[in-house]
PDB file of C-alpha atoms and ligand atoms in Angstrom:
ATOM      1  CA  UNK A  13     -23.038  -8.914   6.909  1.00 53.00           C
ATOM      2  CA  UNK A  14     -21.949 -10.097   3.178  1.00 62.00           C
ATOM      3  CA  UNK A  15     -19.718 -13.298   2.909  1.00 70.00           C
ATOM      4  CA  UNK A  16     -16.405 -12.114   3.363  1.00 76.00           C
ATOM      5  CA  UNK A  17     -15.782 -14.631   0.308  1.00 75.00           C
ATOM      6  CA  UNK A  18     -18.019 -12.432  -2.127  1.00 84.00           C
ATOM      7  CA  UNK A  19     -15.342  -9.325  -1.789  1.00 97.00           C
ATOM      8  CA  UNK A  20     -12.642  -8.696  -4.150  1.00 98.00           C
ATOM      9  CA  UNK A  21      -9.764  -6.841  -3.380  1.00 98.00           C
ATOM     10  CA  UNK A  22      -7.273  -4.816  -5.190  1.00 99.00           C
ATOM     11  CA  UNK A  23      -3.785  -4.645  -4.299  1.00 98.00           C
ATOM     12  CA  UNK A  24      -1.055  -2.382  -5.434  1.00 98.00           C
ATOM     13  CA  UNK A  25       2.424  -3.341  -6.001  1.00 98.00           C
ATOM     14  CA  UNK A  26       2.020  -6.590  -5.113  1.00 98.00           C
ATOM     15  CA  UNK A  27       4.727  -7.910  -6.722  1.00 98.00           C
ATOM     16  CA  UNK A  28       7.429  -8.265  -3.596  1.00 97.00           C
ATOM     17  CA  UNK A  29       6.815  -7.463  -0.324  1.00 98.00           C
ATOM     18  CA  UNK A  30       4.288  -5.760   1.515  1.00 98.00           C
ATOM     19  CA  UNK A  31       2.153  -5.726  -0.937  1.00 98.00           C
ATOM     20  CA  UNK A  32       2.391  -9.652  -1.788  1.00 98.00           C
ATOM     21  CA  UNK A  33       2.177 -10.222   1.866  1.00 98.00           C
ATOM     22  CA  UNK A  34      -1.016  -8.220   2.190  1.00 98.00           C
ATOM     23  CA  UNK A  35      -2.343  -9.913  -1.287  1.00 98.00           C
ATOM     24  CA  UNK A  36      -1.573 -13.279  -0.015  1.00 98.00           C
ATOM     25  CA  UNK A  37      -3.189 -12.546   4.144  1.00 98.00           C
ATOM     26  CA  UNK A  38      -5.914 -10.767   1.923  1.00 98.00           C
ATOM     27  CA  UNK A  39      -6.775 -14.455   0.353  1.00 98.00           C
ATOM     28  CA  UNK A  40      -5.969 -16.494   3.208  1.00 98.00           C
ATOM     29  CA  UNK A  41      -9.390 -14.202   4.785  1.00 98.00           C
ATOM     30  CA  UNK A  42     -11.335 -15.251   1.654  1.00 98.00           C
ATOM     31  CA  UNK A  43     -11.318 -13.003  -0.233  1.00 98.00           C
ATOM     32  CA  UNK A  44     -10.437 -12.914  -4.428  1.00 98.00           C
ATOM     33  CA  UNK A  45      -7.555 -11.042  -4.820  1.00 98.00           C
ATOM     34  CA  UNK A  46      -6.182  -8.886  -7.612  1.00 98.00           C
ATOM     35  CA  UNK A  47      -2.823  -8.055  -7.546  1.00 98.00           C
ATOM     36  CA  UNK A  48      -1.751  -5.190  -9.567  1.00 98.00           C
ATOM     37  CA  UNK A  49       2.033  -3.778 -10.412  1.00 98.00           C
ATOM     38  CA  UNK A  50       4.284  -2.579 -13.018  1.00 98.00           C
ATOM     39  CA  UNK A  51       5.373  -6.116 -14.302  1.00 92.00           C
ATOM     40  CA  UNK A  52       2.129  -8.458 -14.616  1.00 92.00           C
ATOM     41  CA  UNK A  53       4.551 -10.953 -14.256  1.00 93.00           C
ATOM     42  CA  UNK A  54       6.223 -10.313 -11.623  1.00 94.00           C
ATOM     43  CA  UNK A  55       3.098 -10.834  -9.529  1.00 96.00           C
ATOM     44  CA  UNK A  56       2.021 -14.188 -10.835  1.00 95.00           C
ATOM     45  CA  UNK A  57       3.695 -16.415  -8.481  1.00 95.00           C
ATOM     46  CA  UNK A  58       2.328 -15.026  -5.659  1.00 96.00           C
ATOM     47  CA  UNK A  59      -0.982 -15.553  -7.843  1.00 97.00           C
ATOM     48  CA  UNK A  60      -0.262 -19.081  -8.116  1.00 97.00           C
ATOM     49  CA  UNK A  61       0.232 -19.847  -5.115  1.00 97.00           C
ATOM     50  CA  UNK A  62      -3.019 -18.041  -3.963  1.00 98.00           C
ATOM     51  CA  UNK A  63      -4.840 -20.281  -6.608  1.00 98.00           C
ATOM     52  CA  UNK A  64      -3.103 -23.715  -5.431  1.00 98.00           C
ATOM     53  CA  UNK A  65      -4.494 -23.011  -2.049  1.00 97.00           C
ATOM     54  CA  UNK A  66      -8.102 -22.832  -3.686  1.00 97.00           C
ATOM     55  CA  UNK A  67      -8.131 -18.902  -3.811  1.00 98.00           C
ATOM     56  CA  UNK A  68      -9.397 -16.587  -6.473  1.00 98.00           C
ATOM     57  CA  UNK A  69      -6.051 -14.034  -7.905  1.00 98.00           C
ATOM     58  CA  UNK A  70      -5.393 -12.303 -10.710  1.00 98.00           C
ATOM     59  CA  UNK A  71      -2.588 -10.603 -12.066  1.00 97.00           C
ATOM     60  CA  UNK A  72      -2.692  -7.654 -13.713  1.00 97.00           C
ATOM     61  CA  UNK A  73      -0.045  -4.881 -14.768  1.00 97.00           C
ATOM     62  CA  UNK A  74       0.084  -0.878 -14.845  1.00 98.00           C
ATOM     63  CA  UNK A  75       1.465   1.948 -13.596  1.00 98.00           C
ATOM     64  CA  UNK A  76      -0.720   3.194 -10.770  1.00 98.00           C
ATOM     65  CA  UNK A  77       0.427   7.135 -11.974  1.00 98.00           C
ATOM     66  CA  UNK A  78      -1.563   6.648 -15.411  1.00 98.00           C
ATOM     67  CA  UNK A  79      -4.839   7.081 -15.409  1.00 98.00           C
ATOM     68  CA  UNK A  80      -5.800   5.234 -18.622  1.00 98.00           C
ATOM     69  CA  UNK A  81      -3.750   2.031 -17.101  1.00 98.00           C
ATOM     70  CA  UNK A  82      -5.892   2.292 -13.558  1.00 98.00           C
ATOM     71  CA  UNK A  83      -8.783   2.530 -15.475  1.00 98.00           C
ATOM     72  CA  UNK A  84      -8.725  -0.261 -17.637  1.00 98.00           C
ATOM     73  CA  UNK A  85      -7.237  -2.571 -14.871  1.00 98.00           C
ATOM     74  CA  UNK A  86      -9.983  -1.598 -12.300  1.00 98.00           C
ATOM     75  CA  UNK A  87     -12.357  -2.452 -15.252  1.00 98.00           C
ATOM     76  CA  UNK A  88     -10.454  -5.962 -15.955  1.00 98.00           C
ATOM     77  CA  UNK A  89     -10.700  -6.684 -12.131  1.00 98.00           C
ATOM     78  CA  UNK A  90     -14.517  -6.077 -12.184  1.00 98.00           C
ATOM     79  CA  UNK A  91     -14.483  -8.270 -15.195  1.00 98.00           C
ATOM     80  CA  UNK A  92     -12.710 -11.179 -14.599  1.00 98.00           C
ATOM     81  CA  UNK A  93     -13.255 -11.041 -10.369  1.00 98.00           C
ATOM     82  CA  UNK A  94     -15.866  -9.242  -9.804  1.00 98.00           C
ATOM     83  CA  UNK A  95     -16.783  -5.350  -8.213  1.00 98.00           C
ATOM     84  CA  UNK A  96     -13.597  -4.706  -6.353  1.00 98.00           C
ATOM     85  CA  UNK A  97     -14.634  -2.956  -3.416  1.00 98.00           C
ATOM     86  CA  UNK A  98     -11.302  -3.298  -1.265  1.00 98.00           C
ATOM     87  CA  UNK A  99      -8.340  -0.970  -2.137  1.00 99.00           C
ATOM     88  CA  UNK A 100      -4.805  -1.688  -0.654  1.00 99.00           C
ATOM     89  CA  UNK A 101      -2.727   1.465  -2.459  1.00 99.00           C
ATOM     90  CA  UNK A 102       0.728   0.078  -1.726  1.00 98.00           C
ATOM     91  CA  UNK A 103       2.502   0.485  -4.603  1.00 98.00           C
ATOM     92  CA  UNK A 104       5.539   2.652  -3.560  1.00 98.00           C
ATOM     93  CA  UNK A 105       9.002   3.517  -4.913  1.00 98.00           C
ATOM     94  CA  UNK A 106      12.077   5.640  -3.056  1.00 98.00           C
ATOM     95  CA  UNK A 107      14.251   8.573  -4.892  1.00 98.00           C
ATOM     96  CA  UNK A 108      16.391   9.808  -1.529  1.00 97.00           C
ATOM     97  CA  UNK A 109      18.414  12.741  -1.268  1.00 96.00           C
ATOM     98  CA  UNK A 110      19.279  15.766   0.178  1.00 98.00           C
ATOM     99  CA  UNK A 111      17.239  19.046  -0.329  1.00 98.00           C
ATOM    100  CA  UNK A 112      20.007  20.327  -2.124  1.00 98.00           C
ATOM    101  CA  UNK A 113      20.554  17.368  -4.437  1.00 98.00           C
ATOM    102  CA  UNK A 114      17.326  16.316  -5.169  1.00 98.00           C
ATOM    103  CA  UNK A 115      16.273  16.553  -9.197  1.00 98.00           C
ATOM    104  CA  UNK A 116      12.937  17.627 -10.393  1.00 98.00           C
ATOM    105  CA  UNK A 117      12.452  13.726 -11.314  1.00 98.00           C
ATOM    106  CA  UNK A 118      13.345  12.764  -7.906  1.00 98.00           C
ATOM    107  CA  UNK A 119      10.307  14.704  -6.835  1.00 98.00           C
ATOM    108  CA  UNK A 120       7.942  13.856  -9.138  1.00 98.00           C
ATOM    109  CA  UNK A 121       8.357  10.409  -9.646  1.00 98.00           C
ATOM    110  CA  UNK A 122       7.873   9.515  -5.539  1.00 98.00           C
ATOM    111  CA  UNK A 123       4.798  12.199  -5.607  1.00 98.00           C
ATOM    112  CA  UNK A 124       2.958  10.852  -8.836  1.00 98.00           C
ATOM    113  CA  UNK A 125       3.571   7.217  -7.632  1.00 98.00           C
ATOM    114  CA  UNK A 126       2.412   7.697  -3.749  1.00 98.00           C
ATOM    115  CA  UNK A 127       0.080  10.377  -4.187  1.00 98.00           C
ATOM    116  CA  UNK A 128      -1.238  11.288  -7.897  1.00 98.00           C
ATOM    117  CA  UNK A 129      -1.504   6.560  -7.760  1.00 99.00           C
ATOM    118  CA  UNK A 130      -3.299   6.331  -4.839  1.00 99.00           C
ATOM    119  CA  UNK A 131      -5.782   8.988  -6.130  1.00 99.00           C
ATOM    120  CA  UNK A 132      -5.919   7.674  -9.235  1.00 99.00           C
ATOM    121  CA  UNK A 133      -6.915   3.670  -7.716  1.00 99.00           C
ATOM    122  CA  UNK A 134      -9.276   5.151  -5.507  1.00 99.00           C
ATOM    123  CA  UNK A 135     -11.329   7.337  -7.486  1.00 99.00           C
ATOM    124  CA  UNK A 136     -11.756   4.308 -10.013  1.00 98.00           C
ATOM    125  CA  UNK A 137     -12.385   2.138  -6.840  1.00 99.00           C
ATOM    126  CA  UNK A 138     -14.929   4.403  -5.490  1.00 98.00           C
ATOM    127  CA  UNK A 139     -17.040   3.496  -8.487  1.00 98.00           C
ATOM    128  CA  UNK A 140     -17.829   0.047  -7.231  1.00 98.00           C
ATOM    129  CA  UNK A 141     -17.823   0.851  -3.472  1.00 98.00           C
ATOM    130  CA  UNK A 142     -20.625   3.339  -3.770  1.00 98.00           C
ATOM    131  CA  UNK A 143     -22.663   1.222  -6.079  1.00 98.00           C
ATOM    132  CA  UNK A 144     -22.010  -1.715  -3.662  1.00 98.00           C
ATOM    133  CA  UNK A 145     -22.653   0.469  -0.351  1.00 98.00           C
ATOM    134  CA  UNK A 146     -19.502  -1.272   1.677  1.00 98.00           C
ATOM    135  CA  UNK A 147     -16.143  -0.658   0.742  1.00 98.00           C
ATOM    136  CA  UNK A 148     -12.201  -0.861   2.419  1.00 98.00           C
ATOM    137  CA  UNK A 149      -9.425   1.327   1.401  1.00 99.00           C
ATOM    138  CA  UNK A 150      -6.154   1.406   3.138  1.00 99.00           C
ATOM    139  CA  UNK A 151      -3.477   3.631   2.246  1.00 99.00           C
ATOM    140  CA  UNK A 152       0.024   2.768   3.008  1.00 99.00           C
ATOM    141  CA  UNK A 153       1.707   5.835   4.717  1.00 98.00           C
ATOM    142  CA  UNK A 154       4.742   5.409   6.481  1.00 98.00           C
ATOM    143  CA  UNK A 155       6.624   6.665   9.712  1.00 98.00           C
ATOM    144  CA  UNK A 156       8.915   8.659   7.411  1.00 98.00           C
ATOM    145  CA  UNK A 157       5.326  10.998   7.288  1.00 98.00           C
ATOM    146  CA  UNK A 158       6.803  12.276  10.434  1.00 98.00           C
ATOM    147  CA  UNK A 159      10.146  13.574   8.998  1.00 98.00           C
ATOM    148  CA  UNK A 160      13.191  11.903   7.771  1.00 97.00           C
ATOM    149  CA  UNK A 161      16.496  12.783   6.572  1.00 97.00           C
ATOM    150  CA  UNK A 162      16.726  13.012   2.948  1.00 97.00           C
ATOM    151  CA  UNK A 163      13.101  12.075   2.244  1.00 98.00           C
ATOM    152  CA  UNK A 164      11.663  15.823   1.157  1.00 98.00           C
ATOM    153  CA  UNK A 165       9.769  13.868  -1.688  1.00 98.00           C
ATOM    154  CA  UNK A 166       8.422  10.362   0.388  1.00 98.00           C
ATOM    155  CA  UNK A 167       7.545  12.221   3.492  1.00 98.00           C
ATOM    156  CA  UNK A 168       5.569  15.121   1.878  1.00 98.00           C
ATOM    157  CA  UNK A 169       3.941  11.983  -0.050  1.00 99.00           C
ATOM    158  CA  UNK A 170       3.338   9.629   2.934  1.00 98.00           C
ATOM    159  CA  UNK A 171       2.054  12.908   5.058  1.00 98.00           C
ATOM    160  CA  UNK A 172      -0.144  13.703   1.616  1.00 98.00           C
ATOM    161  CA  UNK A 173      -1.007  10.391   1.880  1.00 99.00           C
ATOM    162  CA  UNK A 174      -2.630  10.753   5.700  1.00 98.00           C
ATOM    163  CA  UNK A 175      -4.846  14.099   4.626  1.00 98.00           C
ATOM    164  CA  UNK A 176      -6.158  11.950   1.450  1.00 99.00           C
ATOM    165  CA  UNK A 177      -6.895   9.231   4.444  1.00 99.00           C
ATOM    166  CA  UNK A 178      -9.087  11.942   6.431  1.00 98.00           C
ATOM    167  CA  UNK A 179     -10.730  13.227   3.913  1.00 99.00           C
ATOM    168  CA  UNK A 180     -11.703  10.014   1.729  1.00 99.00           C
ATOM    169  CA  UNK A 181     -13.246   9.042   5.112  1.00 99.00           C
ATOM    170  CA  UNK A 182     -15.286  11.897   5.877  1.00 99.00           C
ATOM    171  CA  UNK A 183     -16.362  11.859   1.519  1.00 98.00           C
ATOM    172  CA  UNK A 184     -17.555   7.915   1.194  1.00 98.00           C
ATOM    173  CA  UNK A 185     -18.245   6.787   5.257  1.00 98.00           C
ATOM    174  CA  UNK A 186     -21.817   6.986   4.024  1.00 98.00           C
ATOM    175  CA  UNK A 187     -21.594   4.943   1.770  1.00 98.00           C
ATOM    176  CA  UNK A 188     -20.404   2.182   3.965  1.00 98.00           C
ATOM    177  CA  UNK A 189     -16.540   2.564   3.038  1.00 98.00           C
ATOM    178  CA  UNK A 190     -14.316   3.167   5.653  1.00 98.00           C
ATOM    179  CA  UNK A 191     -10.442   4.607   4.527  1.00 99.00           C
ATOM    180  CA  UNK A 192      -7.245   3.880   6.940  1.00 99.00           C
ATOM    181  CA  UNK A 193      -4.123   4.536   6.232  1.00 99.00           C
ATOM    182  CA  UNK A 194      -0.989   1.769   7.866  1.00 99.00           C
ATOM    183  CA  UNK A 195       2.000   3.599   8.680  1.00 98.00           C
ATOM    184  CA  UNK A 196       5.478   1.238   8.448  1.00 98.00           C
ATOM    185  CA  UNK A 197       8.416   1.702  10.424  1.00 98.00           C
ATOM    186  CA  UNK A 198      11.280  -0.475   9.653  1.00 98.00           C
ATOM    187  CA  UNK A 199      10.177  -3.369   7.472  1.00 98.00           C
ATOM    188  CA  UNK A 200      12.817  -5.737   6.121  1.00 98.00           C
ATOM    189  CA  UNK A 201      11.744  -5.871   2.438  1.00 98.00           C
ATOM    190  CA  UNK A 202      14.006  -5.081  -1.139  1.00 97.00           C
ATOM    191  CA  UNK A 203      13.503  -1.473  -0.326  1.00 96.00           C
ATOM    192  CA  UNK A 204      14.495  -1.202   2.679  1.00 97.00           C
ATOM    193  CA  UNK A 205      17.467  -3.427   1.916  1.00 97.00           C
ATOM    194  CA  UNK A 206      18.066  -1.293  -1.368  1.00 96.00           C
ATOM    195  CA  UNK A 207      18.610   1.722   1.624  1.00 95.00           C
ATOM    196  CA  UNK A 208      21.027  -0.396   3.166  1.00 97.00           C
ATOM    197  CA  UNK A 209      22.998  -0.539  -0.534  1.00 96.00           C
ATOM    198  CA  UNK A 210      22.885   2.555  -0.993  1.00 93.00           C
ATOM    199  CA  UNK A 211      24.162   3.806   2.395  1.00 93.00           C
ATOM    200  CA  UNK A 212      26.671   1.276   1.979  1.00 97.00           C
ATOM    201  CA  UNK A 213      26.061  -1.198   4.830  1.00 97.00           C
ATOM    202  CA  UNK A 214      25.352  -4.981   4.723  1.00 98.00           C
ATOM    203  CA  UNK A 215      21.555  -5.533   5.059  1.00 98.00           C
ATOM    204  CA  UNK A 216      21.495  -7.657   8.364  1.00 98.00           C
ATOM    205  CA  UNK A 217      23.948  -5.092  10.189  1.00 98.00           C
ATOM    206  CA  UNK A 218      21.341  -2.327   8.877  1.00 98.00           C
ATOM    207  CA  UNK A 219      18.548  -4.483  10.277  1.00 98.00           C
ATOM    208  CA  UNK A 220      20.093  -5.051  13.588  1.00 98.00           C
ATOM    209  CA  UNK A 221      20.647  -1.762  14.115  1.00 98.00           C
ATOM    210  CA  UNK A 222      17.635  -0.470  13.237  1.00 97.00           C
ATOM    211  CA  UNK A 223      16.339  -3.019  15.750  1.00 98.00           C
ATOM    212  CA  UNK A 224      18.444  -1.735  18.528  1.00 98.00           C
ATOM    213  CA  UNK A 225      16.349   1.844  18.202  1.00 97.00           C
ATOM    214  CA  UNK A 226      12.912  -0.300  18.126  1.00 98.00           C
ATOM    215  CA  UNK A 227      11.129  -0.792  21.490  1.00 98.00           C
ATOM    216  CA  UNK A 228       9.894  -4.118  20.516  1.00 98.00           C
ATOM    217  CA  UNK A 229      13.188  -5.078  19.568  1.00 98.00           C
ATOM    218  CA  UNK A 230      13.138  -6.244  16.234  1.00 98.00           C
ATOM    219  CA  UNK A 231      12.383  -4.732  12.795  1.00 98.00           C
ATOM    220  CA  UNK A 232       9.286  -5.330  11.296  1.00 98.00           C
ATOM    221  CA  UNK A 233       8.564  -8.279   8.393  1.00 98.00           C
ATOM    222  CA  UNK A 234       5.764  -7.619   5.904  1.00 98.00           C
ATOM    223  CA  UNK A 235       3.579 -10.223   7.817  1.00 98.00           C
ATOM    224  CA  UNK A 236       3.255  -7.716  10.507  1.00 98.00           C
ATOM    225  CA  UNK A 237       2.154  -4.886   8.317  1.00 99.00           C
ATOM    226  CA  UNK A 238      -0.172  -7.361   6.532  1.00 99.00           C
ATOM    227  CA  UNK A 239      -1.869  -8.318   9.552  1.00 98.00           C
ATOM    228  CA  UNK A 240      -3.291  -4.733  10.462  1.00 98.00           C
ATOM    229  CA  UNK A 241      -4.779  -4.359   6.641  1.00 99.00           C
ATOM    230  CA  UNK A 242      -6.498  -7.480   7.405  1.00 98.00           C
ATOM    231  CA  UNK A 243      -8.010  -6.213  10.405  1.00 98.00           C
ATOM    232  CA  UNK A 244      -8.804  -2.798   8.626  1.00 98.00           C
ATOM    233  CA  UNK A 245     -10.498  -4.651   5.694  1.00 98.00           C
ATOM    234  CA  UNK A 246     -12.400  -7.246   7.856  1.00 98.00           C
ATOM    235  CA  UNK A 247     -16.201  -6.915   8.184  1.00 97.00           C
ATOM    236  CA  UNK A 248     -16.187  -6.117  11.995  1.00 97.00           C
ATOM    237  CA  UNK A 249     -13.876  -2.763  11.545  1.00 98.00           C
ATOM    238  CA  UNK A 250     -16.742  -0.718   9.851  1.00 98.00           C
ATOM    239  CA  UNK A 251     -16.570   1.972  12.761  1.00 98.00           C
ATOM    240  CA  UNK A 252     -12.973   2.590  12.487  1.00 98.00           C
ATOM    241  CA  UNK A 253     -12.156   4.948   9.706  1.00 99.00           C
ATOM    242  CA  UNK A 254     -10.207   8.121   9.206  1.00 98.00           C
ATOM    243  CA  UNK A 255      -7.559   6.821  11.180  1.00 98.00           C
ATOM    244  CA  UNK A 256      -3.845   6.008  10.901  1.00 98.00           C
ATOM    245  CA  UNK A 257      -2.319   3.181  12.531  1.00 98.00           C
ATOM    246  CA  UNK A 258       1.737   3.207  13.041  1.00 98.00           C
ATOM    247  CA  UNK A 259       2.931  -0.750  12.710  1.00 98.00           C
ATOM    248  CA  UNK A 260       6.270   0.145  13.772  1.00 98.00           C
ATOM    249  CA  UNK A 261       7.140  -1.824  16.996  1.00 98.00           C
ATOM    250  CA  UNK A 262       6.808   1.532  19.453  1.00 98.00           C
ATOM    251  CA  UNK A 263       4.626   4.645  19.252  1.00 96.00           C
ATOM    252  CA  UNK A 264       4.923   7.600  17.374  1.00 94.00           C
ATOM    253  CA  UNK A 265       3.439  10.817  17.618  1.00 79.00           C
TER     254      UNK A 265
HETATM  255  P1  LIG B   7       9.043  -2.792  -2.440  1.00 84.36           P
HETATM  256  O1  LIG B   7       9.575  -4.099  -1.948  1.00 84.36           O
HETATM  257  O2  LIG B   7       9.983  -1.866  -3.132  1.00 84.36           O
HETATM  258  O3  LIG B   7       7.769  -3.094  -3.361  1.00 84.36           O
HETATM  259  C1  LIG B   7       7.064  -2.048  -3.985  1.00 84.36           C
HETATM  260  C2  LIG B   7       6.329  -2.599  -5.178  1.00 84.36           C
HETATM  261  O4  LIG B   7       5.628  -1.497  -5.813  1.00 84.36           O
HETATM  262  C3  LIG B   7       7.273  -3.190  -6.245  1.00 84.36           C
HETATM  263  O5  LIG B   7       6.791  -4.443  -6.667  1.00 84.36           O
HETATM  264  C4  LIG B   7       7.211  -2.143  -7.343  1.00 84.36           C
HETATM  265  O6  LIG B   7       7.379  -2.670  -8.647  1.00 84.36           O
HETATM  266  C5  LIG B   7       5.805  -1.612  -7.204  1.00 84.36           C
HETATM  267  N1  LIG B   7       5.661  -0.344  -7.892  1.00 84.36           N
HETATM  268  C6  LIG B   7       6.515   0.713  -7.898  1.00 84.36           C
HETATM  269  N2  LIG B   7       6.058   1.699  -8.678  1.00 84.36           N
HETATM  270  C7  LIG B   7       4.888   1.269  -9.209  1.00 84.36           C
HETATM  271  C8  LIG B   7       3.949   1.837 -10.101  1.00 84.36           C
HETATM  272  N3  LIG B   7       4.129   3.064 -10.622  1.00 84.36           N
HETATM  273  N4  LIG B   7       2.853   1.120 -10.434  1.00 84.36           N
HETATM  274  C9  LIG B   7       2.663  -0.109  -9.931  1.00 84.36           C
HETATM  275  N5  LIG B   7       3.520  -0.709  -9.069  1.00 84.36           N
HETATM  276  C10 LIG B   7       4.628  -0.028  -8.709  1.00 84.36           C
HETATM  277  O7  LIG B   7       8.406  -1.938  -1.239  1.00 84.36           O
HETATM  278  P2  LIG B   7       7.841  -2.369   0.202  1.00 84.36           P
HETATM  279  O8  LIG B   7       8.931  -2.205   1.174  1.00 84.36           O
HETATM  280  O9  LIG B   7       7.099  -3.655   0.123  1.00 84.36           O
HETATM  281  O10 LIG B   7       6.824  -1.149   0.438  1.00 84.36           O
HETATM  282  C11 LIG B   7       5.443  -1.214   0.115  1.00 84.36           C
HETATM  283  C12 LIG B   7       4.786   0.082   0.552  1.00 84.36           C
HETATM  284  O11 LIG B   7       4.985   0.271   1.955  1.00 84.36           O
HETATM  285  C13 LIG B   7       5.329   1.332  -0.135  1.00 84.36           C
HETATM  286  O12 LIG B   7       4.291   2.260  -0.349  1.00 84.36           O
HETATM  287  C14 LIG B   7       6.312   1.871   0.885  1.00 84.36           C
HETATM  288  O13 LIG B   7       6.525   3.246   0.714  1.00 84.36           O
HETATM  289  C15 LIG B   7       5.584   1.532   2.183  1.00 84.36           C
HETATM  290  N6  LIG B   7       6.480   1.455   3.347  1.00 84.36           N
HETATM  291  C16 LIG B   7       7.510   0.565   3.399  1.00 84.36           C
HETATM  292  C17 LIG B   7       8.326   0.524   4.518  1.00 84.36           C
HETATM  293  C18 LIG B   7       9.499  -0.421   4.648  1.00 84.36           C
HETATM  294  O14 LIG B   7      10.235  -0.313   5.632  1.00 84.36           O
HETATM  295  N7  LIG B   7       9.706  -1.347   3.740  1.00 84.36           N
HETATM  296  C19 LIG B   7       8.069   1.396   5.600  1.00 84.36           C
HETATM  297  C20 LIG B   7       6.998   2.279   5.513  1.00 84.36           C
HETATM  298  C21 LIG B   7       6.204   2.307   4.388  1.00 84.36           C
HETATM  299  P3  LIG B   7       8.874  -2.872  -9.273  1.00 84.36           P
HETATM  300  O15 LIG B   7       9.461  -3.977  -8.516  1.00 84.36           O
HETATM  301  O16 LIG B   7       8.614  -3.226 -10.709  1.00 84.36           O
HETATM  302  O17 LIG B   7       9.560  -1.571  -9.092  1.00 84.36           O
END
């Protein structure tokens, strides 16, 4: 097996919270760390602090739903880090409403951000996996894949989002590259706590509730999310691929 300290890994929206908790477990395992979002900036703390701890980061910024952007920033990662063969596509944004009320750009912009961003990162990814024979994507799906009120545009996405899973795996297992997708439930992070604005009820009344309807208890914290990529990405996971793992404190179907 390679030194785990030799990979580099890409992770999207990394600015704020899953995806700087994953970035941040990602380099705690040893591996250099790229971490991509709209606002370069807005990603370099977490950066820092990666680099104060003697870890290898770098911050770069795009939109994951333009190709040219992906390209060049997958090509600056693979300059400046090294071949990134591990793909977190977290990057994620929310547009709720009702059937009725939802616009065309409610629709689009959750689709080409999820779906048409993940695609995007992981056919410039690929590149570098195959040449590399070993690669890690995980895709970050979400319980809401299963049906939820007022999420026509996330849910198609985060169900898109499990078929893309199935079928990357069954494309690049042989070349070494195994592709999960992480479903969520409840995780306390700005967007669920932008659901609790917009519904109109105070964040920690939202989060105790939602607790109340969670087996375990308690609602999730991006620690607990970033704790199953790092088991998908380790070395030792190589024969589990194609699948999709609910992190949501109680099973779903
Ligand atoms: P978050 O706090 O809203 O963070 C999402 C990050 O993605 C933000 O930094 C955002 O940048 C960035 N982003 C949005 N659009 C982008 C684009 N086009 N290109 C690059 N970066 C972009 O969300 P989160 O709660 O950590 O969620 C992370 C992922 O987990 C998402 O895919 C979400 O759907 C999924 N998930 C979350 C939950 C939950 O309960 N929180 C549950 C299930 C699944 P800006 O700040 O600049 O907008």
């Amino acid at each position: 097996m390679a030194d785990t300290a030799s990979r580099v890994a890409i992770v999207t929206g990394a600015a704020r919270g899953i995806g700087a908790a994953v970035a941040s477990r990602l380099a705690d395992d040893g591996l250099a760390v790229a971490l991509l979002d709209l606002d370069e900036s807005g990603t370099a703390a977490t950066a820092e602090k990666i680099r104060a701890a003697g870890g290898r980061a770098l911050a770069v910024g795009l939109d994951v739903s333009r190709s040219d952007q992906v390209e060049a920033a997958v090509q600056r990662v693979a300059d400046e880090l090294g071949a990134p063969t591990v793909l977190v596509n977290n990057a994620g944004i929310l547009r709720d409403n009702l059937l009725f009320k939802m616009t065309d750009d409610d629709w689009d912009a959750v689709v080409n951000v999820h779906l048409r961003g993940s695609f995007l990162m992981s056919r410039a990814v690929q590149k570098f996996q195959t040449q590399e024979k070993w690669g890690r994507i995980v895709n970050l799906s979400s319980t809401s894949a299963l049906g939820n009120r007022g999420q026509a545009n996330y849910s198609a996405a985060k169900a898109g989002l499990q078929g893309f899973t199935k079928t990357l795996a069954i494309e690049l297992g042989k070349f070494g590259v195994t592709v999960n997708a992480v479903a969520p439930g409840f995780i306390a992070t700005e967007m669920t706590a932008a659901t609790a604005a917009r519904v109109g009820v105070d964040f920690e009344d939202f989060k105790r509730g939602a607790a109340q309807q969670i087996p375990v208890q308690r609602v999730g914290q991006p620690e607990d999310v970033a704790h199953t990529v790092s088991f998908l990405v380790s070395e030792g996971a190589g024969f589990v691929s194609g699948q999709v793992v609910y992190v949501a404190g109680g099973p779903k179907d």
